[in-house]
Short mmCIF file of C-alpha atoms in Angstrom, two decimals:
data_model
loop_
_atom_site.label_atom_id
_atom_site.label_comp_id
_atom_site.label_asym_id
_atom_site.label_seq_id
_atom_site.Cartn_x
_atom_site.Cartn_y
_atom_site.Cartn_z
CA UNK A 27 10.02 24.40 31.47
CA UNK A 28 6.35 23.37 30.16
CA UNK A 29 5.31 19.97 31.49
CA UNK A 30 4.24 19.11 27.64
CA UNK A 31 7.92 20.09 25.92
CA UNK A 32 10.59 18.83 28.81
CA UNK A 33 11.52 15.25 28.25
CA UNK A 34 13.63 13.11 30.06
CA UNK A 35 15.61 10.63 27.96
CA UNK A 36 17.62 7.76 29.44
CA UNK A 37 21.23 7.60 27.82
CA UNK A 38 22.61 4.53 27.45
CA UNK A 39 26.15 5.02 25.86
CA UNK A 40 26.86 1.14 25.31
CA UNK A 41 30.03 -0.42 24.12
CA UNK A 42 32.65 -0.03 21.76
CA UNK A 43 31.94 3.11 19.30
CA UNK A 44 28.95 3.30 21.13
CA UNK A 45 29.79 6.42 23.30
CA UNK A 46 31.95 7.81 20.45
CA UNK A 47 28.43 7.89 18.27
CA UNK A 48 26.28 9.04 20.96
CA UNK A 49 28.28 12.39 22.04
CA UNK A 50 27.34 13.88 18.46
CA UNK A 51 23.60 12.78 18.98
CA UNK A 52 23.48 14.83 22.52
CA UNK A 53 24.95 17.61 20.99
CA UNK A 54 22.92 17.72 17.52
CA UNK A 55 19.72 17.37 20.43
CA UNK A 56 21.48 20.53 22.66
CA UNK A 57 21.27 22.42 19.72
CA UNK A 58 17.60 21.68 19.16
CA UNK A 59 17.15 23.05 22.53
CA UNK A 60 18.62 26.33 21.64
CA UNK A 61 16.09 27.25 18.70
CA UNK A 62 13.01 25.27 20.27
CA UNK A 63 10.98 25.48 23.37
CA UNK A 64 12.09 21.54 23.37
CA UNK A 65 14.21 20.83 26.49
CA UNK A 66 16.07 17.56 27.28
CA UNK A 67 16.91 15.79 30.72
CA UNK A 68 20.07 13.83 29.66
CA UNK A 69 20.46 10.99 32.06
CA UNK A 70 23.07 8.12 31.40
CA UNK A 71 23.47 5.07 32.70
CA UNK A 72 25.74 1.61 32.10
CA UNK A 73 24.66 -0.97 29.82
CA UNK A 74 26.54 -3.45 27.85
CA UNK A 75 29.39 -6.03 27.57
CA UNK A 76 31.95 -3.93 30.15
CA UNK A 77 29.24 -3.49 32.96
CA UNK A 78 28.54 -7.60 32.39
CA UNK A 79 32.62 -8.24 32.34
CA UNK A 80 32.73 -6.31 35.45
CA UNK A 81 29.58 -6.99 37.68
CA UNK A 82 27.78 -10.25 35.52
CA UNK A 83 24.69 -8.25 34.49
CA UNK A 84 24.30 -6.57 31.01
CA UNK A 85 22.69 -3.86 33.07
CA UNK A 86 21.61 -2.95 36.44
CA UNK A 87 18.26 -2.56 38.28
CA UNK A 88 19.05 1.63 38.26
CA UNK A 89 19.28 1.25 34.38
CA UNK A 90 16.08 -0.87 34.09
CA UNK A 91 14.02 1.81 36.59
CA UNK A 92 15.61 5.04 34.43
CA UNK A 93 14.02 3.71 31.48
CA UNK A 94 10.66 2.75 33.21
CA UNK A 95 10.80 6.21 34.54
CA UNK A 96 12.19 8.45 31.26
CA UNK A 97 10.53 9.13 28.27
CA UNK A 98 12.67 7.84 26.20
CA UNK A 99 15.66 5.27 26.23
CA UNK A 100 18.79 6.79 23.94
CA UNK A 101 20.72 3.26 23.36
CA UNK A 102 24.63 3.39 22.15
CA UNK A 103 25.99 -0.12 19.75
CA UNK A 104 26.08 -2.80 22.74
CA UNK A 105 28.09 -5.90 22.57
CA UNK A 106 31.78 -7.06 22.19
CA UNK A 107 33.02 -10.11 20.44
CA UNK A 108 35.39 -11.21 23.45
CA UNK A 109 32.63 -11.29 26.22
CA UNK A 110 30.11 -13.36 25.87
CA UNK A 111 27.40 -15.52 28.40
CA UNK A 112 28.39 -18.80 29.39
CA UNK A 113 26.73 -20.74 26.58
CA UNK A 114 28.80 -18.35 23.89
CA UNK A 115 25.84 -16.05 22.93
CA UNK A 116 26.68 -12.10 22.94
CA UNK A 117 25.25 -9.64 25.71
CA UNK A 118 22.56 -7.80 24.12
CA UNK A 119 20.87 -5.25 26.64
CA UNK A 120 19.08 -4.02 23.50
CA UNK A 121 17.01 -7.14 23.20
CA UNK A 122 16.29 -7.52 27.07
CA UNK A 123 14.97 -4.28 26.37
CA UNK A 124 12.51 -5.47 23.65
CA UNK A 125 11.59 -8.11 26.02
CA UNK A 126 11.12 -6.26 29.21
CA UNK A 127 9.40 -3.41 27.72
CA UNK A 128 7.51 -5.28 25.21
CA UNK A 129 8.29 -2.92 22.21
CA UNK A 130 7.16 -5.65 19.55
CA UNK A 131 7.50 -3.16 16.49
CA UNK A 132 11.51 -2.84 15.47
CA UNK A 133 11.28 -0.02 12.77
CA UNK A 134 14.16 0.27 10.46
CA UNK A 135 14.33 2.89 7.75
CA UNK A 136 16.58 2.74 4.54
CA UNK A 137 16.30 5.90 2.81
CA UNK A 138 19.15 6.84 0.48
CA UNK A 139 20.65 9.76 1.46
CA UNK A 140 22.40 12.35 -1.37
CA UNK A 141 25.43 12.17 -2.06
CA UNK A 142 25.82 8.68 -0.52
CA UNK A 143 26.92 5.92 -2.86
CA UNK A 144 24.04 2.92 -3.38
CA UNK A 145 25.62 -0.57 -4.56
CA UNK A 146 22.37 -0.93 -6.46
CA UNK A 147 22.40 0.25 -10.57
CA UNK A 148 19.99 3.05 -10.95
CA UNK A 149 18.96 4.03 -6.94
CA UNK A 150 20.95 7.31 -7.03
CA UNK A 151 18.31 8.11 -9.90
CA UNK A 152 15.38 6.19 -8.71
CA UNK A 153 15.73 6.62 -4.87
CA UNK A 154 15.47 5.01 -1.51
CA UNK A 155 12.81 5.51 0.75
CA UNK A 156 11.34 2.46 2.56
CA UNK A 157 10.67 0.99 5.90
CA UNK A 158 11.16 -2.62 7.19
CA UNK A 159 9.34 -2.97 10.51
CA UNK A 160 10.76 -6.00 12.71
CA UNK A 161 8.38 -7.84 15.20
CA UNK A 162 11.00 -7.92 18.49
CA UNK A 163 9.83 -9.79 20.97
CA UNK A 164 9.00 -13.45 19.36
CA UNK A 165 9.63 -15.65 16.38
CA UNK A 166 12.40 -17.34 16.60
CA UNK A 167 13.89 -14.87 19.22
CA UNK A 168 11.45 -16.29 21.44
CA UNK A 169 13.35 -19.32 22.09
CA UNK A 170 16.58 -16.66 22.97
CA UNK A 171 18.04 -18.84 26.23
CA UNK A 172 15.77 -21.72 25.95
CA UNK A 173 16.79 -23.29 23.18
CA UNK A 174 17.68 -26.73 23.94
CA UNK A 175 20.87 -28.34 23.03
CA UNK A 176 21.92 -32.04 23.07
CA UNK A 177 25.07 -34.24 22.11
CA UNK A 178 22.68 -35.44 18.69
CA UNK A 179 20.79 -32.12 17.99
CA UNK A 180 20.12 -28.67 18.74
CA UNK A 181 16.23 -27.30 18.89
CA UNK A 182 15.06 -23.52 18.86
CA UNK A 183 11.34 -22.93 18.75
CA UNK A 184 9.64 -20.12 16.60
CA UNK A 185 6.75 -18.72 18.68
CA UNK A 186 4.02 -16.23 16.65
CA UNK A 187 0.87 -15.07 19.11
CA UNK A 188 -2.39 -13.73 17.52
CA UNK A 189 -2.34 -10.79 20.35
CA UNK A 190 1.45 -9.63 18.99
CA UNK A 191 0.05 -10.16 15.17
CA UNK A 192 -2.26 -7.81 15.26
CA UNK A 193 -1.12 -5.22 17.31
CA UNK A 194 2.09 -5.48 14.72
CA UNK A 195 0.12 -5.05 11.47
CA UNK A 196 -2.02 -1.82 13.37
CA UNK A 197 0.95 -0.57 13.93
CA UNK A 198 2.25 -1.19 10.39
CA UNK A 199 -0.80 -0.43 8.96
CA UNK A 200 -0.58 3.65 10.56
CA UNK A 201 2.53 3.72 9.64
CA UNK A 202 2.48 2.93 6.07
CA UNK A 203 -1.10 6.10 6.26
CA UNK A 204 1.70 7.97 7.73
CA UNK A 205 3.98 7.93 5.25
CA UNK A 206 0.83 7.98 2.03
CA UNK A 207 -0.22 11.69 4.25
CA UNK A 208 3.87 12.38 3.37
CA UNK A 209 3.95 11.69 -0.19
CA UNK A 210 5.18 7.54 0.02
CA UNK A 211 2.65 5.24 -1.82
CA UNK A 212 1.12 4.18 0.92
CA UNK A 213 1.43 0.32 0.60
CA UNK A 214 3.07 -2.23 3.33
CA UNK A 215 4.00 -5.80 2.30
CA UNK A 216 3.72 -9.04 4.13
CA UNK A 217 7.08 -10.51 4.09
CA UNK A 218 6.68 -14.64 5.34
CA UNK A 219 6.80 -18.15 4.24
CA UNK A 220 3.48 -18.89 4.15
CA UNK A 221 4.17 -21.91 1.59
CA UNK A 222 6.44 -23.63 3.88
CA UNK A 223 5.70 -23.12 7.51
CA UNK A 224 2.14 -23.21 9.26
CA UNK A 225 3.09 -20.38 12.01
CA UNK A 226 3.89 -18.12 8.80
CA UNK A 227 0.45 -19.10 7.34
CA UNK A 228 -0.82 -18.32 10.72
CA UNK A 229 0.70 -15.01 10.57
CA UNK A 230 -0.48 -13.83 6.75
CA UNK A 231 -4.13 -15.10 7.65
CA UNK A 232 -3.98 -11.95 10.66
CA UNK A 233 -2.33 -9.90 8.21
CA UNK A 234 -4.71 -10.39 5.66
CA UNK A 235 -7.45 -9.38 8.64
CA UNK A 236 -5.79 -6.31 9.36
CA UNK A 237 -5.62 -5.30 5.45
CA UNK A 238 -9.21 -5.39 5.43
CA UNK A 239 -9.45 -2.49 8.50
CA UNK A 240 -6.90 -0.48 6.53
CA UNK A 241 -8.36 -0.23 2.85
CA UNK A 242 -6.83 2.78 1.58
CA UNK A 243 -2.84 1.28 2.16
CA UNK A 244 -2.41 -1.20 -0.56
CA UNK A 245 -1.78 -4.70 1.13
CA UNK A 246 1.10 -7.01 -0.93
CA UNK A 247 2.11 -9.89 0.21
CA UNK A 248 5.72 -11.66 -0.55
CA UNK A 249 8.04 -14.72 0.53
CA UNK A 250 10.89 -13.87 2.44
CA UNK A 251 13.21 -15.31 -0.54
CA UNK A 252 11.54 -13.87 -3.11
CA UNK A 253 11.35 -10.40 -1.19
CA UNK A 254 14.82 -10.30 -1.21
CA UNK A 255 15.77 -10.91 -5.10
CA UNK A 256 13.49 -7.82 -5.55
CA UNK A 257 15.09 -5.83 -2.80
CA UNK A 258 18.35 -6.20 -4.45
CA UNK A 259 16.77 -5.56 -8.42
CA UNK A 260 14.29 -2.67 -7.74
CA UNK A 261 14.42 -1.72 -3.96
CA UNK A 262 12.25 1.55 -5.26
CA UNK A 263 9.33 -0.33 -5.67
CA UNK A 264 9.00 -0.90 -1.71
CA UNK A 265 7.37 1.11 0.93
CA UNK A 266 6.69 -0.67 4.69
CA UNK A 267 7.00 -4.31 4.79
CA UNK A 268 6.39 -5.92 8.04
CA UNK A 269 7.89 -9.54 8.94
CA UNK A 270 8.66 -11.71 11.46
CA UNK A 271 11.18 -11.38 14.41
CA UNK A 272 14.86 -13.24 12.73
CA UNK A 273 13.72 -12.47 9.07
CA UNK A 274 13.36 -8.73 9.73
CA UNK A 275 16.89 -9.22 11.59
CA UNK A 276 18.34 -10.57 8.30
CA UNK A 277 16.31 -8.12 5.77
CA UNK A 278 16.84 -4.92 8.06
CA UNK A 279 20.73 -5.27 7.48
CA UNK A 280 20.35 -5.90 3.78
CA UNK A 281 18.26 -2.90 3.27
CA UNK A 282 21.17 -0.73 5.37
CA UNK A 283 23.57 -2.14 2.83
CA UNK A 284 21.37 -0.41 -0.03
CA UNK A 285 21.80 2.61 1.74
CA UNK A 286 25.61 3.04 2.76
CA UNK A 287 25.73 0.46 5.24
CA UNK A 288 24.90 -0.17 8.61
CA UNK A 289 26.27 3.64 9.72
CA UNK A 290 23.73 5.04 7.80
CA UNK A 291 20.85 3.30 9.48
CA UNK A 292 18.67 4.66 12.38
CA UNK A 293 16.17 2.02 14.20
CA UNK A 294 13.69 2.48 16.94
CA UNK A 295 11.74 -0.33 19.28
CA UNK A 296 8.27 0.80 20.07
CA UNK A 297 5.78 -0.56 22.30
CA UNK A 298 2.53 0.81 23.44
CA UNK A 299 4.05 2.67 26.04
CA UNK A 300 8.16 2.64 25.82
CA UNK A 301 10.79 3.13 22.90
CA UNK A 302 14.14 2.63 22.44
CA UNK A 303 16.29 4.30 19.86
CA UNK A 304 19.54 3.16 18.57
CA UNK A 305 21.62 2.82 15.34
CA UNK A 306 22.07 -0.41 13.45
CA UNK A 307 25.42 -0.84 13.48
CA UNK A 308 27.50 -3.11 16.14
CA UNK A 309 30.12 -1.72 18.28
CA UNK A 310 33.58 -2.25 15.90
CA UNK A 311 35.71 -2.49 18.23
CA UNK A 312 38.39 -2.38 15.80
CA UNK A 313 38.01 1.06 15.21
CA UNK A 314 36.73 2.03 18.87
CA UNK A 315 38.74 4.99 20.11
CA UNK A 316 40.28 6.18 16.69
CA UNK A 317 37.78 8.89 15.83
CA UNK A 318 36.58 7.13 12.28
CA UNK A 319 33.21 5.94 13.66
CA UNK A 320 30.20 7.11 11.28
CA UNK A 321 27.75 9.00 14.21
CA UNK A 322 25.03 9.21 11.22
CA UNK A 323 22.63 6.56 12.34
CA UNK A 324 22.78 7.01 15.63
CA UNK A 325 21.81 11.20 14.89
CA UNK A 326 19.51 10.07 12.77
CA UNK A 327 17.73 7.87 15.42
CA UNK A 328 17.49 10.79 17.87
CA UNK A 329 15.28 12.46 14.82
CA UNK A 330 13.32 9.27 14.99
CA UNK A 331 12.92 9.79 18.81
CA UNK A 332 11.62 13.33 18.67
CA UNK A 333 9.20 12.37 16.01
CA UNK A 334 7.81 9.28 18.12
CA UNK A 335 7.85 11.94 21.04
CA UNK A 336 5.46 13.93 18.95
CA UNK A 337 3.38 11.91 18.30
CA UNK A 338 2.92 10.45 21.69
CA UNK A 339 2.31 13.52 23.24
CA UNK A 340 0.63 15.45 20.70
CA UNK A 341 3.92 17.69 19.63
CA UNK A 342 4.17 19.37 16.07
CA UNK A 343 7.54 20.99 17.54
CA UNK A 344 8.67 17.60 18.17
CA UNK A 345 7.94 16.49 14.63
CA UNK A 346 9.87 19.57 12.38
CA UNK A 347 12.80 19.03 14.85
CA UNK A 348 13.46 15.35 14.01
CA UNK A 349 12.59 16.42 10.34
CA UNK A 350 15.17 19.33 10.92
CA UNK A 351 17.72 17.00 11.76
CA UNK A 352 17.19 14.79 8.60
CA UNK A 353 17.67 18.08 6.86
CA UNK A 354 21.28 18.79 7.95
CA UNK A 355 21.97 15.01 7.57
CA UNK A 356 20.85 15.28 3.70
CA UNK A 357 22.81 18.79 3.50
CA UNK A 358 26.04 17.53 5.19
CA UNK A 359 26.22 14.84 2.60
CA UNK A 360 25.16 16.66 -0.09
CA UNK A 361 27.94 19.21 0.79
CA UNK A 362 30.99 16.53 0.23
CA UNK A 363 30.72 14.89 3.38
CA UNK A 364 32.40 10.85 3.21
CA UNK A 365 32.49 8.62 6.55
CA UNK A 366 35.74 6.73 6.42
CA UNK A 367 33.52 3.60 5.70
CA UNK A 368 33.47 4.42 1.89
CA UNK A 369 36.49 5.37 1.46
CA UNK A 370 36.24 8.85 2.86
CA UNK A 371 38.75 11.43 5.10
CA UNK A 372 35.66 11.93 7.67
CA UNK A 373 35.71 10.96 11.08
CA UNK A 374 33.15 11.04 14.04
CA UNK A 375 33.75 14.68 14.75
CA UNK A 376 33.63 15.96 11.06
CA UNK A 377 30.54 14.74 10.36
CA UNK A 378 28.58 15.54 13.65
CA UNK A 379 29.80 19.31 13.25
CA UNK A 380 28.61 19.42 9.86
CA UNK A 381 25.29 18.00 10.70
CA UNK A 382 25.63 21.14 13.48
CA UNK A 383 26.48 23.51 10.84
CA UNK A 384 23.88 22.00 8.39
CA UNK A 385 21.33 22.84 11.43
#
């Protein structure tokens, strides 16, 4: 195998639907393999709410060195509603992850697929195609464990660093060229509240810095409340918008829900040097085992991987196969495919073989 087209990826299966959603992924990347001169290392590992209801760790130090050592991390839906930490909050390996690895840019596409129904008048015409990028490592999830909690109140503190800023909004910034090179406007929006809250001011002012590096992306700015009446009127009118740490959490699901729901949605974490991709969606355990889980978004953020692959190493092959894959995704749907989740008669396996056959 060339050095330059043999990646190792880190397989984390998770919880739940989690493995159920991930088997389809492996096998849509297998098949990749077979008309490239891409080749994949598969290596899995435990992660999760079982591994912490069996040993007391979300994960163990052999999962934390394979993703130091792979080059990329592959992460099922982790979490269960019954096990939780001793002061009620959920085991979340994925945001450990964010914090150990420092991947400070949470990228979370909504693009309406065809064939897939929109709850918004007018989007099947008008179309879906934007990207809400997440910062992942502070804002309010800085206080995650430290919060402090007394008999009279309860305090959380909401932590925004210059040095995370700005490395954000490059990132943003590229992303939203990207995507102008690909045919999208070309614009990225500030998404804050900059009226209310001094660390949001804080953040626009390094925003506003970073607009004036990037002059060809048009640079909006918004109010988180405000951003979300529009999302919900004319969600065609957006391209990136970049935000802070809980209000991207909140916005990121909202977005999925103009696109199908959270089964539809890929995500990736990305930090200078790691990435971890994973779907939206939780691990519904009420459906775990049954065959009806939707295996879209996690398929879809295996394309995401092979196009962050590309362009870390400098890999056009890379690129067409995670566009490939969005291919057969668009094709399976636009062929009659329905996940169970609206109402459809397809299951886990009917969709990841059409995705196959779409391929």
């Amino acid at each position: 195998m060339s050095a330059n087209t043999a990646f190792h990826i880190a397989v984390l299966p998770g919880d739940g639907i989690g493995p159920e959603v991930m088997e389809p992924a492996l096998e849509i990347l297998r098949q990749i393999e077979k008309t490239t001169h891409l080749n994949f290392r598969f290596t899995e590992a435990p992660a999760g709410a079982n591994h912490y209801r069996e040993t007391g760790r979300s994960m163990p130090d052999s999962t934390i060195r394979l993703c130091e050592e792979a080059d990329a991390i592959l992460l099922g839906a982790c979490g269960l509603p019954s096990v939780r930490y001793p002061d009620n909050t959920e085991i979340a390996p994925q945001i450990e992850l964010r914090m150990l690895f420092d991947l400070y840019a949470g990228v979370r596409p909504a693009r309406l697929i065809p064939g897939v129904p929109s709850p918004i008048v007018g989007a099947e015409q008008r179309g879906i195609d934007l990207v809400v990028i997440r910062e992942s490592t502070e804002g309010l999830f800085a206080s995650m464990g430290k919060g402090v909690v007394t008999h009279e109140d309860a305090r959380e503190t909401l932590v925004i660093t210059r040095k995370t800023s700005e490395r954000l909004f490059e990132f943003s910034f590229k992303l939203a060229e990207r995507r102008k090179k690909r045919g999208r406007p070309g614009a990225l929006t500030c998404v804050d509240k900059a009226n209310v809250f001094k660390a949001f001011a804080f953040f626009r002012e390094i925003f506003d810095e970073a607009a004036k590096r990037h002059p060809d992306v048009k640079a909006d700015r918004l109010y988180v409340d405000a951003c979300s009446a529009l999302l919900v009127k004319r969600p065609w009118d957006f391209d990136v918008m970049v935000t802070e740490n809980m209000f991207g959490d909140i916005l990121s699901d909202l977005t999925a829900g103009l696109v199908g729901g959270m089964g539809m949605a890929p995500s990736a974490d990305i930090g200078d040097r790691y990435a971890v991709f994973q779907p939206c969606h939780g691990t519904a355990p009420d459906i775990m085992g049954q065959g009806k889980a939707n295996p879209t978004g996690m398929i879809l953020s295996a394309a995401m991987m092979l196009d962050w692959l590309a362009g870390k190493h400098g890999l056009e092959t890379a690129a067409e196969a995670g566009e490939r894959i969005e291919r057969a995704v668009d094709k399976a749907y636009a062929q009659g495919i329905r996940p169970t989740e609206f109402g459809g008669k397809n299951g886990t396996a009917d969709i990841g073989n059409a995705v196959l056959a779409a391929l």
